[in-house]
mmCIF file with all atom_site columns, C-alpha atoms in Angstrom:
data_model
loop_
_atom_site.group_PDB
_atom_site.id
_atom_site.type_symbol
_atom_site.label_atom_id
_atom_site.label_alt_id
_atom_site.label_comp_id
_atom_site.label_asym_id
_atom_site.label_entity_id
_atom_site.label_seq_id
_atom_site.pdbx_PDB_ins_code
_atom_site.Cartn_x
_atom_site.Cartn_y
_atom_site.Cartn_z
_atom_site.occupancy
_atom_site.B_iso_or_equiv
_atom_site.pdbx_formal_charge
_atom_site.auth_seq_id
_atom_site.auth_comp_id
_atom_site.auth_asym_id
_atom_site.auth_atom_id
_atom_site.pdbx_PDB_model_num
ATOM 1   C CA . MET A 1 1   ? -45.177 50.961 6.230  1.00 0.00 ? 62  MET A CA 1
ATOM 2   C CA . LYS A 1 2   ? -43.360 49.181 9.067  1.00 0.00 ? 63  LYS A CA 1
ATOM 3   C CA . ARG A 1 3   ? -39.600 49.219 8.703  1.00 0.00 ? 64  ARG A CA 1
ATOM 4   C CA . LEU A 1 4   ? -37.924 46.332 10.469 1.00 0.00 ? 65  LEU A CA 1
ATOM 5   C CA . LEU A 1 5   ? -34.201 46.015 10.929 1.00 0.00 ? 66  LEU A CA 1
ATOM 6   C CA . VAL A 1 6   ? -32.827 42.460 10.946 1.00 0.00 ? 67  VAL A CA 1
ATOM 7   C CA . GLY A 1 7   ? -29.293 41.754 12.081 1.00 0.00 ? 68  GLY A CA 1
ATOM 8   C CA . ILE A 1 8   ? -27.752 38.334 11.490 1.00 0.00 ? 69  ILE A CA 1
ATOM 9   C CA . THR A 1 9   ? -24.515 37.534 13.333 1.00 0.00 ? 70  THR A CA 1
ATOM 10  C CA . GLY A 1 10  ? -22.080 34.647 13.114 1.00 0.00 ? 71  GLY A CA 1
ATOM 11  C CA . ALA A 1 11  ? -23.627 32.604 15.934 1.00 0.00 ? 72  ALA A CA 1
ATOM 12  C CA . SER A 1 12  ? -24.949 29.173 15.090 1.00 0.00 ? 73  SER A CA 1
ATOM 13  C CA . GLY A 1 13  ? -28.582 29.268 14.023 1.00 0.00 ? 74  GLY A CA 1
ATOM 14  C CA . VAL A 1 14  ? -28.483 31.596 11.007 1.00 0.00 ? 75  VAL A CA 1
ATOM 15  C CA . ILE A 1 15  ? -31.522 29.708 9.708  1.00 0.00 ? 76  ILE A CA 1
ATOM 16  C CA . TYR A 1 16  ? -33.640 31.678 12.208 1.00 0.00 ? 77  TYR A CA 1
ATOM 17  C CA . GLY A 1 17  ? -32.650 34.967 10.573 1.00 0.00 ? 78  GLY A CA 1
ATOM 18  C CA . ILE A 1 18  ? -33.111 33.572 7.073  1.00 0.00 ? 79  ILE A CA 1
ATOM 19  C CA . ARG A 1 19  ? -36.565 32.230 7.911  1.00 0.00 ? 80  ARG A CA 1
ATOM 20  C CA . LEU A 1 20  ? -37.576 35.531 9.511  1.00 0.00 ? 81  LEU A CA 1
ATOM 21  C CA . LEU A 1 21  ? -36.649 37.369 6.301  1.00 0.00 ? 82  LEU A CA 1
ATOM 22  C CA . GLU A 1 22  ? -38.531 34.783 4.196  1.00 0.00 ? 83  GLU A CA 1
ATOM 23  C CA . VAL A 1 23  ? -41.683 35.199 6.277  1.00 0.00 ? 84  VAL A CA 1
ATOM 24  C CA . LEU A 1 24  ? -41.475 39.001 6.325  1.00 0.00 ? 85  LEU A CA 1
ATOM 25  C CA . ARG A 1 25  ? -41.270 39.071 2.508  1.00 0.00 ? 86  ARG A CA 1
ATOM 26  C CA . GLY A 1 26  ? -44.844 37.812 2.504  1.00 0.00 ? 87  GLY A CA 1
ATOM 27  C CA . VAL A 1 27  ? -46.156 40.423 4.956  1.00 0.00 ? 88  VAL A CA 1
ATOM 28  C CA . ALA A 1 28  ? -47.780 43.419 3.308  1.00 0.00 ? 89  ALA A CA 1
ATOM 29  C CA . GLY A 1 29  ? -46.641 46.790 4.594  1.00 0.00 ? 90  GLY A CA 1
ATOM 30  C CA . VAL A 1 30  ? -43.292 45.611 5.973  1.00 0.00 ? 91  VAL A CA 1
ATOM 31  C CA . GLU A 1 31  ? -39.951 46.857 4.661  1.00 0.00 ? 92  GLU A CA 1
ATOM 32  C CA . THR A 1 32  ? -36.928 44.886 5.856  1.00 0.00 ? 93  THR A CA 1
ATOM 33  C CA . HIS A 1 33  ? -33.447 46.305 6.351  1.00 0.00 ? 94  HIS A CA 1
ATOM 34  C CA . LEU A 1 34  ? -30.645 43.763 6.759  1.00 0.00 ? 95  LEU A CA 1
ATOM 35  C CA . ILE A 1 35  ? -27.240 43.970 8.417  1.00 0.00 ? 96  ILE A CA 1
ATOM 36  C CA . LEU A 1 36  ? -25.208 40.812 7.920  1.00 0.00 ? 97  LEU A CA 1
ATOM 37  C CA . SER A 1 37  ? -22.054 40.531 10.022 1.00 0.00 ? 98  SER A CA 1
ATOM 38  C CA . ARG A 1 38  ? -18.828 39.150 8.593  1.00 0.00 ? 99  ARG A CA 1
ATOM 39  C CA . GLY A 1 39  ? -19.168 36.127 10.861 1.00 0.00 ? 100 GLY A CA 1
ATOM 40  C CA . ALA A 1 40  ? -22.681 35.475 9.553  1.00 0.00 ? 101 ALA A CA 1
ATOM 41  C CA . ALA A 1 41  ? -21.356 34.947 6.029  1.00 0.00 ? 102 ALA A CA 1
ATOM 42  C CA . THR A 1 42  ? -18.979 32.301 7.354  1.00 0.00 ? 103 THR A CA 1
ATOM 43  C CA . THR A 1 43  ? -21.681 30.559 9.396  1.00 0.00 ? 104 THR A CA 1
ATOM 44  C CA . LEU A 1 44  ? -24.050 30.565 6.403  1.00 0.00 ? 105 LEU A CA 1
ATOM 45  C CA . ALA A 1 45  ? -21.551 28.416 4.508  1.00 0.00 ? 106 ALA A CA 1
ATOM 46  C CA . TYR A 1 46  ? -21.267 25.926 7.383  1.00 0.00 ? 107 TYR A CA 1
ATOM 47  C CA . GLU A 1 47  ? -24.949 25.619 8.242  1.00 0.00 ? 108 GLU A CA 1
ATOM 48  C CA . THR A 1 48  ? -26.955 26.276 5.071  1.00 0.00 ? 109 THR A CA 1
ATOM 49  C CA . ASP A 1 49  ? -26.904 26.224 1.297  1.00 0.00 ? 110 ASP A CA 1
ATOM 50  C CA . PHE A 1 50  ? -27.478 30.010 1.286  1.00 0.00 ? 111 PHE A CA 1
ATOM 51  C CA . THR A 1 51  ? -24.837 32.494 0.208  1.00 0.00 ? 112 THR A CA 1
ATOM 52  C CA . ALA A 1 52  ? -24.595 35.955 1.710  1.00 0.00 ? 113 ALA A CA 1
ATOM 53  C CA . GLN A 1 53  ? -25.939 37.300 -1.607 1.00 0.00 ? 114 GLN A CA 1
ATOM 54  C CA . ALA A 1 54  ? -28.972 34.986 -1.465 1.00 0.00 ? 115 ALA A CA 1
ATOM 55  C CA . VAL A 1 55  ? -29.781 36.100 2.083  1.00 0.00 ? 116 VAL A CA 1
ATOM 56  C CA . ALA A 1 56  ? -29.319 39.745 1.095  1.00 0.00 ? 117 ALA A CA 1
ATOM 57  C CA . ALA A 1 57  ? -31.804 39.219 -1.743 1.00 0.00 ? 118 ALA A CA 1
ATOM 58  C CA . LEU A 1 58  ? -34.483 38.379 0.860  1.00 0.00 ? 119 LEU A CA 1
ATOM 59  C CA . ALA A 1 59  ? -34.302 41.900 2.322  1.00 0.00 ? 120 ALA A CA 1
ATOM 60  C CA . ASP A 1 60  ? -35.655 45.107 0.840  1.00 0.00 ? 121 ASP A CA 1
ATOM 61  C CA . VAL A 1 61  ? -32.561 47.093 1.832  1.00 0.00 ? 122 VAL A CA 1
ATOM 62  C CA . VAL A 1 62  ? -29.096 45.859 2.810  1.00 0.00 ? 123 VAL A CA 1
ATOM 63  C CA . HIS A 1 63  ? -26.631 47.892 4.878  1.00 0.00 ? 124 HIS A CA 1
ATOM 64  C CA . ALA A 1 64  ? -22.918 47.140 5.089  1.00 0.00 ? 125 ALA A CA 1
ATOM 65  C CA . HIS A 1 65  ? -21.824 46.001 8.546  1.00 0.00 ? 126 HIS A CA 1
ATOM 66  C CA . ASP A 1 66  ? -19.021 48.580 8.658  1.00 0.00 ? 127 ASP A CA 1
ATOM 67  C CA . ASN A 1 67  ? -21.034 51.554 7.328  1.00 0.00 ? 128 ASN A CA 1
ATOM 68  C CA . LEU A 1 68  ? -21.593 53.696 10.406 1.00 0.00 ? 129 LEU A CA 1
ATOM 69  C CA . ALA A 1 69  ? -23.029 56.428 8.171  1.00 0.00 ? 130 ALA A CA 1
ATOM 70  C CA . ALA A 1 70  ? -25.981 54.256 7.034  1.00 0.00 ? 131 ALA A CA 1
ATOM 71  C CA . ALA A 1 71  ? -29.463 55.675 7.598  1.00 0.00 ? 132 ALA A CA 1
ATOM 72  C CA . VAL A 1 72  ? -30.232 53.099 10.313 1.00 0.00 ? 133 VAL A CA 1
ATOM 73  C CA . SER A 1 73  ? -27.367 54.438 12.455 1.00 0.00 ? 134 SER A CA 1
ATOM 74  C CA . SER A 1 74  ? -29.492 57.488 13.313 1.00 0.00 ? 135 SER A CA 1
ATOM 75  C CA . GLY A 1 75  ? -32.516 57.796 15.551 1.00 0.00 ? 136 GLY A CA 1
ATOM 76  C CA . SER A 1 76  ? -34.018 60.183 13.002 1.00 0.00 ? 137 SER A CA 1
ATOM 77  C CA . PHE A 1 77  ? -34.516 57.201 10.661 1.00 0.00 ? 138 PHE A CA 1
ATOM 78  C CA . PRO A 1 78  ? -37.800 55.685 11.852 1.00 0.00 ? 139 PRO A CA 1
ATOM 79  C CA . VAL A 1 79  ? -37.993 51.922 12.279 1.00 0.00 ? 140 VAL A CA 1
ATOM 80  C CA . HIS A 1 80  ? -40.672 49.852 13.998 1.00 0.00 ? 141 HIS A CA 1
ATOM 81  C CA . GLY A 1 81  ? -38.105 47.634 15.665 1.00 0.00 ? 142 GLY A CA 1
ATOM 82  C CA . MET A 1 82  ? -34.968 45.531 15.355 1.00 0.00 ? 143 MET A CA 1
ATOM 83  C CA . VAL A 1 83  ? -34.246 41.829 15.693 1.00 0.00 ? 144 VAL A CA 1
ATOM 84  C CA . VAL A 1 84  ? -30.766 40.332 16.018 1.00 0.00 ? 145 VAL A CA 1
ATOM 85  C CA . VAL A 1 85  ? -31.170 36.674 15.095 1.00 0.00 ? 146 VAL A CA 1
ATOM 86  C CA . PRO A 1 86  ? -29.089 34.806 15.926 1.00 0.00 ? 147 PRO A CA 1
ATOM 87  C CA . CYS A 1 87  ? -27.297 37.075 18.351 1.00 0.00 ? 148 CYS A CA 1
ATOM 88  C CA . SER A 1 88  ? -23.723 36.079 19.149 1.00 0.00 ? 149 SER A CA 1
ATOM 89  C CA . MET A 1 89  ? -22.389 36.641 22.643 1.00 0.00 ? 150 MET A CA 1
ATOM 90  C CA . LYS A 1 90  ? -19.930 39.174 21.192 1.00 0.00 ? 151 LYS A CA 1
ATOM 91  C CA . THR A 1 91  ? -22.792 41.188 19.688 1.00 0.00 ? 152 THR A CA 1
ATOM 92  C CA . LEU A 1 92  ? -24.804 40.851 22.914 1.00 0.00 ? 153 LEU A CA 1
ATOM 93  C CA . ALA A 1 93  ? -21.848 42.290 24.848 1.00 0.00 ? 154 ALA A CA 1
ATOM 94  C CA . GLN A 1 94  ? -21.405 45.149 22.349 1.00 0.00 ? 155 GLN A CA 1
ATOM 95  C CA . ILE A 1 95  ? -25.093 46.046 22.682 1.00 0.00 ? 156 ILE A CA 1
ATOM 96  C CA . ALA A 1 96  ? -25.123 45.720 26.478 1.00 0.00 ? 157 ALA A CA 1
ATOM 97  C CA . LEU A 1 97  ? -22.073 47.979 26.758 1.00 0.00 ? 158 LEU A CA 1
ATOM 98  C CA . SER A 1 98  ? -23.263 50.461 24.081 1.00 0.00 ? 159 SER A CA 1
ATOM 99  C CA . LEU A 1 99  ? -20.185 49.812 21.939 1.00 0.00 ? 160 LEU A CA 1
ATOM 100 C CA . GLY A 1 100 ? -21.312 51.085 18.558 1.00 0.00 ? 161 GLY A CA 1
ATOM 101 C CA . ASP A 1 101 ? -18.158 50.268 16.602 1.00 0.00 ? 162 ASP A CA 1
ATOM 102 C CA . ASN A 1 102 ? -20.071 48.518 13.809 1.00 0.00 ? 163 ASN A CA 1
ATOM 103 C CA . LEU A 1 103 ? -23.450 49.202 12.238 1.00 0.00 ? 164 LEU A CA 1
ATOM 104 C CA . LEU A 1 104 ? -25.266 46.288 13.841 1.00 0.00 ? 165 LEU A CA 1
ATOM 105 C CA . ALA A 1 105 ? -24.260 47.286 17.383 1.00 0.00 ? 166 ALA A CA 1
ATOM 106 C CA . ARG A 1 106 ? -24.857 50.989 16.625 1.00 0.00 ? 167 ARG A CA 1
ATOM 107 C CA . ALA A 1 107 ? -28.337 50.342 15.183 1.00 0.00 ? 168 ALA A CA 1
ATOM 108 C CA . ALA A 1 108 ? -29.244 48.256 18.242 1.00 0.00 ? 169 ALA A CA 1
ATOM 109 C CA . ASP A 1 109 ? -28.029 51.064 20.502 1.00 0.00 ? 170 ASP A CA 1
ATOM 110 C CA . VAL A 1 110 ? -30.124 53.573 18.551 1.00 0.00 ? 171 VAL A CA 1
ATOM 111 C CA . THR A 1 111 ? -33.134 51.248 18.804 1.00 0.00 ? 172 THR A CA 1
ATOM 112 C CA . LEU A 1 112 ? -32.788 51.187 22.588 1.00 0.00 ? 173 LEU A CA 1
ATOM 113 C CA . LYS A 1 113 ? -32.183 54.922 22.984 1.00 0.00 ? 174 LYS A CA 1
ATOM 114 C CA . GLU A 1 114 ? -35.246 55.697 20.876 1.00 0.00 ? 175 GLU A CA 1
ATOM 115 C CA . ARG A 1 115 ? -37.300 53.283 23.030 1.00 0.00 ? 176 ARG A CA 1
ATOM 116 C CA . ARG A 1 116 ? -38.120 51.081 20.050 1.00 0.00 ? 177 ARG A CA 1
ATOM 117 C CA . LYS A 1 117 ? -38.536 47.311 20.220 1.00 0.00 ? 178 LYS A CA 1
ATOM 118 C CA . LEU A 1 118 ? -35.228 45.402 20.241 1.00 0.00 ? 179 LEU A CA 1
ATOM 119 C CA . VAL A 1 119 ? -35.389 41.600 20.215 1.00 0.00 ? 180 VAL A CA 1
ATOM 120 C CA . LEU A 1 120 ? -32.196 39.587 20.660 1.00 0.00 ? 181 LEU A CA 1
ATOM 121 C CA . VAL A 1 121 ? -32.174 35.854 19.948 1.00 0.00 ? 182 VAL A CA 1
ATOM 122 C CA . PRO A 1 122 ? -29.037 34.579 21.689 1.00 0.00 ? 183 PRO A CA 1
ATOM 123 C CA . ARG A 1 123 ? -27.743 31.228 20.496 1.00 0.00 ? 184 ARG A CA 1
ATOM 124 C CA . GLU A 1 124 ? -25.352 29.913 23.119 1.00 0.00 ? 185 GLU A CA 1
ATOM 125 C CA . THR A 1 125 ? -25.418 27.330 25.883 1.00 0.00 ? 186 THR A CA 1
ATOM 126 C CA . PRO A 1 126 ? -24.446 26.956 28.629 1.00 0.00 ? 187 PRO A CA 1
ATOM 127 C CA . LEU A 1 127 ? -24.306 30.565 29.741 1.00 0.00 ? 188 LEU A CA 1
ATOM 128 C CA . HIS A 1 128 ? -21.765 32.001 32.150 1.00 0.00 ? 189 HIS A CA 1
ATOM 129 C CA . LEU A 1 129 ? -22.334 34.923 34.482 1.00 0.00 ? 190 LEU A CA 1
ATOM 130 C CA . GLY A 1 130 ? -20.982 37.468 31.961 1.00 0.00 ? 191 GLY A CA 1
ATOM 131 C CA . HIS A 1 131 ? -23.551 36.368 29.367 1.00 0.00 ? 192 HIS A CA 1
ATOM 132 C CA . LEU A 1 132 ? -26.339 36.569 31.940 1.00 0.00 ? 193 LEU A CA 1
ATOM 133 C CA . ARG A 1 133 ? -25.240 40.016 33.094 1.00 0.00 ? 194 ARG A CA 1
ATOM 134 C CA . HIS A 1 134 ? -25.225 41.297 29.524 1.00 0.00 ? 195 HIS A CA 1
ATOM 135 C CA . MET A 1 135 ? -28.725 39.867 29.003 1.00 0.00 ? 196 MET A CA 1
ATOM 136 C CA . THR A 1 136 ? -29.850 41.568 32.210 1.00 0.00 ? 197 THR A CA 1
ATOM 137 C CA . ALA A 1 137 ? -28.344 44.886 31.091 1.00 0.00 ? 198 ALA A CA 1
ATOM 138 C CA . VAL A 1 138 ? -30.118 44.739 27.720 1.00 0.00 ? 199 VAL A CA 1
ATOM 139 C CA . THR A 1 139 ? -33.394 43.831 29.445 1.00 0.00 ? 200 THR A CA 1
ATOM 140 C CA . GLU A 1 140 ? -33.002 46.730 31.889 1.00 0.00 ? 201 GLU A CA 1
ATOM 141 C CA . MET A 1 141 ? -32.527 49.051 28.885 1.00 0.00 ? 202 MET A CA 1
ATOM 142 C CA . GLY A 1 142 ? -35.804 47.833 27.365 1.00 0.00 ? 203 GLY A CA 1
ATOM 143 C CA . GLY A 1 143 ? -34.639 45.014 25.080 1.00 0.00 ? 204 GLY A CA 1
ATOM 144 C CA . VAL A 1 144 ? -36.196 41.575 24.873 1.00 0.00 ? 205 VAL A CA 1
ATOM 145 C CA . ILE A 1 145 ? -34.096 38.435 25.210 1.00 0.00 ? 206 ILE A CA 1
ATOM 146 C CA . LEU A 1 146 ? -35.790 35.650 23.242 1.00 0.00 ? 207 LEU A CA 1
ATOM 147 C CA . PRO A 1 147 ? -33.714 32.467 23.181 1.00 0.00 ? 208 PRO A CA 1
ATOM 148 C CA . PRO A 1 148 ? -34.776 29.840 20.657 1.00 0.00 ? 209 PRO A CA 1
ATOM 149 C CA . ALA A 1 149 ? -36.333 27.523 23.249 1.00 0.00 ? 210 ALA A CA 1
ATOM 150 C CA . PRO A 1 150 ? -38.738 25.270 21.381 1.00 0.00 ? 211 PRO A CA 1
ATOM 151 C CA . SER A 1 151 ? -42.018 24.065 22.774 1.00 0.00 ? 212 SER A CA 1
ATOM 152 C CA . PHE A 1 152 ? -43.343 20.694 21.762 1.00 0.00 ? 213 PHE A CA 1
ATOM 153 C CA . TYR A 1 153 ? -47.094 21.013 22.417 1.00 0.00 ? 214 TYR A CA 1
ATOM 154 C CA . HIS A 1 154 ? -47.564 22.110 18.805 1.00 0.00 ? 215 HIS A CA 1
ATOM 155 C CA . ASP A 1 155 ? -46.257 18.686 17.691 1.00 0.00 ? 216 ASP A CA 1
ATOM 156 C CA . PRO A 1 156 ? -43.290 19.716 15.508 1.00 0.00 ? 217 PRO A CA 1
ATOM 157 C CA . ARG A 1 157 ? -42.397 17.155 12.831 1.00 0.00 ? 218 ARG A CA 1
ATOM 158 C CA . THR A 1 158 ? -39.391 18.848 11.218 1.00 0.00 ? 219 THR A CA 1
ATOM 159 C CA . ILE A 1 159 ? -36.539 21.148 12.152 1.00 0.00 ? 220 ILE A CA 1
ATOM 160 C CA . MET A 1 160 ? -38.335 23.889 10.235 1.00 0.00 ? 221 MET A CA 1
ATOM 161 C CA . ASP A 1 161 ? -41.413 23.419 12.457 1.00 0.00 ? 222 ASP A CA 1
ATOM 162 C CA . ILE A 1 162 ? -39.135 24.169 15.423 1.00 0.00 ? 223 ILE A CA 1
ATOM 163 C CA . VAL A 1 163 ? -37.549 27.139 13.619 1.00 0.00 ? 224 VAL A CA 1
ATOM 164 C CA . ASP A 1 164 ? -41.005 28.492 12.715 1.00 0.00 ? 225 ASP A CA 1
ATOM 165 C CA . GLN A 1 165 ? -42.091 28.396 16.360 1.00 0.00 ? 226 GLN A CA 1
ATOM 166 C CA . THR A 1 166 ? -39.197 30.693 17.344 1.00 0.00 ? 227 THR A CA 1
ATOM 167 C CA . VAL A 1 167 ? -39.775 32.950 14.323 1.00 0.00 ? 228 VAL A CA 1
ATOM 168 C CA . GLY A 1 168 ? -43.436 33.133 15.325 1.00 0.00 ? 229 GLY A CA 1
ATOM 169 C CA . LYS A 1 169 ? -42.426 34.222 18.830 1.00 0.00 ? 230 LYS A CA 1
ATOM 170 C CA . ILE A 1 170 ? -40.278 36.975 17.279 1.00 0.00 ? 231 ILE A CA 1
ATOM 171 C CA . LEU A 1 171 ? -43.209 38.138 15.146 1.00 0.00 ? 232 LEU A CA 1
ATOM 172 C CA . ASP A 1 172 ? -45.416 38.171 18.265 1.00 0.00 ? 233 ASP A CA 1
ATOM 173 C CA . GLN A 1 173 ? -42.956 40.601 19.881 1.00 0.00 ? 234 GLN A CA 1
ATOM 174 C CA . LEU A 1 174 ? -43.223 42.867 16.839 1.00 0.00 ? 235 LEU A CA 1
ATOM 175 C CA . GLY A 1 175 ? -47.027 42.724 16.731 1.00 0.00 ? 236 GLY A CA 1
ATOM 176 C CA . ILE A 1 176 ? -47.102 40.932 13.359 1.00 0.00 ? 237 ILE A CA 1
ATOM 177 C CA . ALA A 1 177 ? -49.831 38.343 12.878 1.00 0.00 ? 238 ALA A CA 1
ATOM 178 C CA . HIS A 1 178 ? -48.843 34.886 11.654 1.00 0.00 ? 239 HIS A CA 1
ATOM 179 C CA . THR A 1 179 ? -49.851 31.237 11.558 1.00 0.00 ? 240 THR A CA 1
ATOM 180 C CA . LEU A 1 180 ? -46.397 29.675 11.868 1.00 0.00 ? 241 LEU A CA 1
ATOM 181 C CA . PHE A 1 181 ? -47.318 27.359 14.729 1.00 0.00 ? 242 PHE A CA 1
ATOM 182 C CA . HIS A 1 182 ? -50.357 26.097 16.616 1.00 0.00 ? 243 HIS A CA 1
ATOM 183 C CA . ARG A 1 183 ? -50.869 28.116 19.776 1.00 0.00 ? 244 ARG A CA 1
ATOM 184 C CA . TRP A 1 184 ? -51.617 26.519 23.118 1.00 0.00 ? 245 TRP A CA 1
ATOM 185 C CA . ASP A 1 185 ? -55.384 26.517 23.540 1.00 0.00 ? 246 ASP A CA 1
ATOM 186 C CA . GLY A 1 186 ? -55.624 24.710 26.881 1.00 0.00 ? 247 GLY A CA 1
ATOM 187 C CA . ARG A 1 187 ? -56.481 21.187 27.881 1.00 0.00 ? 248 ARG A CA 1
ATOM 188 C CA . GLU A 1 188 ? -59.663 19.901 29.352 1.00 0.00 ? 249 GLU A CA 1
ATOM 189 C CA . GLY A 1 189 ? -58.771 18.247 32.641 1.00 0.00 ? 250 GLY A CA 1
#
């Protein structure tokens, strides 16, 4: 059983986190643990028809954002990896500075200290030097920065085709097979 921790913050792009949870529900041998920030619940209402309860229902286990005593706050609780999608700049800074004052930031810190896979999907543009420095710090600690930067060689027709390409890239980082988008197979020149 692979346990995967999914954090959804209040940054724009909550559909990426929702879609990741939807896809993982169909993957045998994966148990998802969700941490939904307070800001995420607000963004859900602006950007989707999902409620916080509906998103929570997509996960196997839900942990309260303010519960620092949750199992996932300890390195002794084994998880395969963690994805923060979307990752707000506030959450990025908390992770980069090891500020574990909420469960999402604490679980990310634990993921890094245990040398487990941490994937952050930052949703902000343009970026200033502080954002870039925090991304560098997380990368130096072993995290992966995976912005939702769509490719177009797979001929997306809908917004969900674009979302699926980013979700597929996240799954690639976690070593989970998928068919969410057509992979580049070269061109005859």
